[in-house]
Short mmCIF file of N, CA and C in Angstrom, two decimals:
data_model
loop_
_atom_site.label_atom_id
_atom_site.label_comp_id
_atom_site.label_asym_id
_atom_site.label_seq_id
_atom_site.Cartn_x
_atom_site.Cartn_y
_atom_site.Cartn_z
N UNK U 1 0.82 -1.25 0.12
CA UNK U 1 0.01 0.07 0.05
C UNK U 1 0.96 1.25 -0.07
N UNK U 2 1.80 1.25 0.81
CA UNK U 2 2.83 2.40 0.91
C UNK U 2 3.35 2.78 -0.38
N UNK U 3 3.97 1.78 -1.15
CA UNK U 3 4.51 1.66 -2.24
C UNK U 3 3.57 2.33 -3.63
N UNK U 4 2.39 1.87 -3.29
CA UNK U 4 1.12 2.54 -4.17
C UNK U 4 1.24 4.01 -4.04
N UNK U 5 0.94 4.43 -2.68
CA UNK U 5 0.89 5.85 -2.49
C UNK U 5 1.98 6.54 -2.71
N UNK U 6 3.26 6.00 -2.65
CA UNK U 6 4.65 6.69 -2.97
C UNK U 6 4.59 6.96 -4.29
N UNK U 7 3.97 6.10 -5.25
CA UNK U 7 4.43 6.31 -6.66
C UNK U 7 2.85 6.63 -7.37
N UNK U 8 2.05 6.92 -6.79
CA UNK U 8 0.78 7.75 -7.18
C UNK U 8 0.86 8.74 -7.98
N UNK U 9 0.47 9.33 -9.12
CA UNK U 9 0.35 10.51 -9.77
C UNK U 9 -0.39 11.53 -8.89
N UNK U 10 0.30 12.70 -8.76
CA UNK U 10 -0.10 13.63 -7.99
C UNK U 10 -0.34 14.83 -8.49
N UNK U 11 -1.21 15.62 -8.54
CA UNK U 11 -1.66 16.95 -9.11
C UNK U 11 -2.30 17.93 -8.27
N UNK U 12 -2.52 19.04 -8.72
CA UNK U 12 -3.35 20.10 -7.91
C UNK U 12 -5.01 19.92 -8.33
N UNK U 13 -5.65 19.40 -7.34
CA UNK U 13 -7.19 19.18 -7.72
C UNK U 13 -7.59 20.67 -7.80
N UNK U 14 -7.28 21.50 -6.98
CA UNK U 14 -7.70 23.01 -7.32
C UNK U 14 -7.64 23.69 -8.33
N UNK U 15 -6.44 23.11 -9.16
CA UNK U 15 -6.26 23.73 -10.67
C UNK U 15 -6.78 22.73 -11.60
N UNK U 16 -7.68 21.71 -11.33
CA UNK U 16 -8.21 20.80 -12.37
C UNK U 16 -7.06 19.41 -12.70
N UNK U 17 -6.01 19.28 -11.95
CA UNK U 17 -4.93 18.24 -12.18
C UNK U 17 -4.81 17.23 -11.55
N UNK U 18 -5.65 16.93 -10.50
CA UNK U 18 -5.05 15.48 -9.75
C UNK U 18 -5.93 14.36 -10.68
N UNK U 19 -5.10 13.56 -11.11
CA UNK U 19 -5.70 12.28 -12.05
C UNK U 19 -6.40 11.32 -11.21
N UNK U 20 -6.38 11.38 -10.05
CA UNK U 20 -7.07 10.37 -9.23
C UNK U 20 -8.37 10.77 -8.88
N UNK U 21 -8.72 12.21 -8.52
CA UNK U 21 -9.87 12.93 -8.41
C UNK U 21 -10.52 12.60 -9.71
N UNK U 22 -9.92 13.05 -10.80
CA UNK U 22 -10.83 13.06 -12.17
C UNK U 22 -11.28 11.72 -12.54
N UNK U 23 -10.25 10.43 -12.13
CA UNK U 23 -10.71 9.23 -12.15
C UNK U 23 -11.73 8.80 -11.80
N UNK U 24 -11.94 9.30 -10.46
CA UNK U 24 -12.97 8.94 -9.41
C UNK U 24 -14.34 9.69 -10.16
N UNK U 25 -14.20 11.11 -10.35
CA UNK U 25 -15.54 11.74 -10.77
C UNK U 25 -15.65 10.86 -12.16
N UNK U 26 -15.27 10.60 -13.01
CA UNK U 26 -15.52 10.07 -14.45
C UNK U 26 -15.94 8.50 -14.05
N UNK U 27 -15.49 7.87 -13.09
CA UNK U 27 -16.02 6.54 -12.76
C UNK U 27 -17.42 6.57 -12.38
N UNK U 28 -17.66 7.46 -11.04
CA UNK U 28 -18.87 7.88 -10.93
C UNK U 28 -19.78 8.15 -11.78
N UNK U 29 -19.78 9.16 -12.71
CA UNK U 29 -20.45 9.90 -13.52
C UNK U 29 -21.05 8.41 -14.66
N UNK U 30 -19.92 7.86 -15.06
CA UNK U 30 -20.28 6.39 -15.90
C UNK U 30 -21.15 5.65 -15.25
N UNK U 31 -20.78 5.34 -14.01
CA UNK U 31 -22.01 4.30 -13.28
C UNK U 31 -23.28 5.05 -13.00
N UNK U 32 -23.50 6.48 -13.12
CA UNK U 32 -24.88 6.65 -12.88
C UNK U 32 -25.41 7.34 -14.28
N UNK U 33 -24.59 7.07 -15.26
CA UNK U 33 -25.22 7.57 -16.41
C UNK U 33 -25.01 8.76 -16.95
N UNK U 34 -24.49 9.69 -16.02
CA UNK U 34 -24.11 11.05 -16.27
C UNK U 34 -22.87 11.56 -17.23
N UNK U 35 -22.75 12.80 -17.73
CA UNK U 35 -21.61 13.05 -18.51
C UNK U 35 -20.56 13.66 -17.87
N UNK U 36 -20.65 13.92 -16.57
CA UNK U 36 -19.48 14.55 -15.72
C UNK U 36 -19.84 14.15 -14.23
N UNK U 37 -19.12 14.45 -13.67
CA UNK U 37 -19.15 14.43 -11.79
C UNK U 37 -18.11 15.60 -11.45
N UNK U 38 -18.61 15.78 -10.12
CA UNK U 38 -17.93 16.67 -9.39
C UNK U 38 -17.51 15.99 -7.99
N UNK U 39 -16.37 15.96 -7.47
CA UNK U 39 -15.93 15.76 -5.95
C UNK U 39 -16.14 16.91 -5.13
N UNK U 40 -16.82 16.87 -4.11
CA UNK U 40 -16.57 17.92 -3.07
C UNK U 40 -16.18 17.24 -1.76
N UNK U 41 -15.49 17.80 -1.23
CA UNK U 41 -14.86 17.56 0.21
C UNK U 41 -15.83 17.25 1.32
N UNK U 42 -16.99 17.88 1.34
CA UNK U 42 -17.62 17.76 2.45
C UNK U 42 -19.26 17.88 2.07
N UNK U 43 -20.11 17.27 3.04
CA UNK U 43 -21.51 16.99 2.72
C UNK U 43 -21.99 18.28 2.86
N UNK U 44 -21.83 19.57 3.64
CA UNK U 44 -21.98 20.47 3.56
C UNK U 44 -21.79 21.34 2.14
N UNK U 45 -20.63 21.41 1.64
CA UNK U 45 -20.51 21.80 0.43
C UNK U 45 -21.55 21.20 -0.55
N UNK U 46 -21.41 19.94 -0.69
CA UNK U 46 -22.52 19.28 -1.74
C UNK U 46 -24.10 19.52 -1.28
N UNK U 47 -24.23 19.82 -0.34
CA UNK U 47 -25.81 20.33 -0.11
C UNK U 47 -25.87 21.87 -0.52
N UNK U 48 -25.07 22.42 -0.21
CA UNK U 48 -24.92 24.30 -0.65
C UNK U 48 -24.76 23.92 -2.22
N UNK U 49 -24.37 23.35 -3.03
CA UNK U 49 -24.25 23.36 -4.36
C UNK U 49 -25.32 22.88 -4.85
N UNK U 50 -26.02 21.75 -4.27
CA UNK U 50 -27.44 21.22 -4.57
C UNK U 50 -28.44 22.35 -4.71
N UNK U 51 -28.53 23.15 -3.54
CA UNK U 51 -29.56 24.21 -3.25
C UNK U 51 -29.35 25.30 -4.16
N UNK U 52 -27.99 25.61 -4.52
CA UNK U 52 -27.68 26.61 -5.20
C UNK U 52 -28.10 26.50 -6.90
N UNK U 53 -27.65 24.93 -7.23
CA UNK U 53 -28.26 24.75 -8.70
C UNK U 53 -29.60 24.87 -8.70
N UNK U 54 -30.50 24.44 -7.80
CA UNK U 54 -31.78 24.32 -8.03
C UNK U 54 -32.72 25.58 -7.49
N UNK U 55 -32.33 26.64 -7.36
CA UNK U 55 -33.06 28.08 -6.87
C UNK U 55 -32.23 29.10 -7.36
N UNK U 56 -33.24 30.11 -7.37
CA UNK U 56 -32.86 31.50 -7.89
C UNK U 56 -32.39 32.21 -6.71
N UNK U 57 -31.71 33.15 -6.89
CA UNK U 57 -31.12 34.37 -5.94
C UNK U 57 -32.44 34.96 -5.06
N UNK U 58 -32.17 34.90 -4.06
CA UNK U 58 -33.18 35.39 -2.80
C UNK U 58 -34.49 34.28 -2.71
N UNK U 59 -34.41 33.23 -3.36
CA UNK U 59 -35.30 32.09 -3.31
C UNK U 59 -35.43 31.52 -1.80
N UNK U 60 -36.51 30.81 -1.25
CA UNK U 60 -36.10 30.24 0.02
C UNK U 60 -36.29 28.80 -0.20
N UNK U 61 -35.74 27.90 0.82
CA UNK U 61 -35.94 26.48 0.78
C UNK U 61 -36.63 25.98 1.79
N UNK U 62 -37.68 25.22 1.71
CA UNK U 62 -38.51 24.70 2.66
C UNK U 62 -37.63 23.31 3.11
N UNK U 63 -37.69 23.41 4.46
CA UNK U 63 -37.17 21.90 4.87
C UNK U 63 -37.96 21.46 6.04
N UNK U 64 -38.00 20.27 6.42
CA UNK U 64 -38.44 20.07 7.73
C UNK U 64 -37.58 20.33 8.86
N UNK U 65 -38.19 20.48 10.02
CA UNK U 65 -37.13 20.69 11.16
C UNK U 65 -36.04 19.73 11.71
N UNK U 66 -36.33 18.67 11.01
CA UNK U 66 -35.00 17.61 11.35
C UNK U 66 -34.34 17.31 10.18
N UNK U 67 -34.48 18.09 9.15
CA UNK U 67 -33.65 17.74 7.96
C UNK U 67 -32.30 18.18 8.18
N UNK U 68 -31.28 17.26 7.78
CA UNK U 68 -29.99 17.72 7.89
C UNK U 68 -29.48 19.01 7.80
N UNK U 69 -30.13 19.52 6.61
CA UNK U 69 -29.33 20.86 6.49
C UNK U 69 -29.98 21.88 7.26
N UNK U 70 -31.06 21.51 8.04
CA UNK U 70 -31.33 22.66 9.02
C UNK U 70 -31.05 22.46 10.41
N UNK U 71 -30.19 21.33 10.43
CA UNK U 71 -29.21 21.30 11.92
C UNK U 71 -28.32 22.33 11.90
N UNK U 72 -27.76 22.76 13.03
CA UNK U 72 -26.77 23.52 12.79
C UNK U 72 -25.24 22.74 12.69
N UNK U 73 -24.57 23.37 11.85
CA UNK U 73 -23.20 22.82 11.54
C UNK U 73 -22.18 23.63 11.88
N UNK U 74 -21.16 23.62 12.59
CA UNK U 74 -20.33 24.69 12.83
C UNK U 74 -19.63 25.26 11.56
N UNK U 75 -19.34 24.29 10.80
CA UNK U 75 -18.31 24.80 9.57
C UNK U 75 -19.36 25.12 8.67
N UNK U 76 -20.64 25.07 8.61
CA UNK U 76 -21.51 25.57 7.56
C UNK U 76 -21.29 26.91 7.11
N UNK U 77 -21.13 27.46 5.83
CA UNK U 77 -20.72 28.63 5.30
C UNK U 77 -21.79 29.87 5.67
N UNK U 78 -22.74 29.38 5.86
CA UNK U 78 -24.20 30.49 6.00
C UNK U 78 -24.45 30.93 7.40
N UNK U 79 -23.20 30.08 8.46
CA UNK U 79 -23.33 30.14 9.81
C UNK U 79 -22.24 31.41 10.19
#
């Protein structure tokens, strides 16, 4: 395992250059029948992107009081 890690190709994911992340995105997109995928490092970021993709500026989102997104998360960008 260590040898595999040591010799793995490394790139800057922030600059769209990490081949491991790109391979993961392509694999998941293919399995789901989508043309592309996007890896995000946290559920909070994924939830935020999902809401932003489905709403317009100044729209409100209705959630149940027990919904995961309604629970306080210390690292949430909106807190």
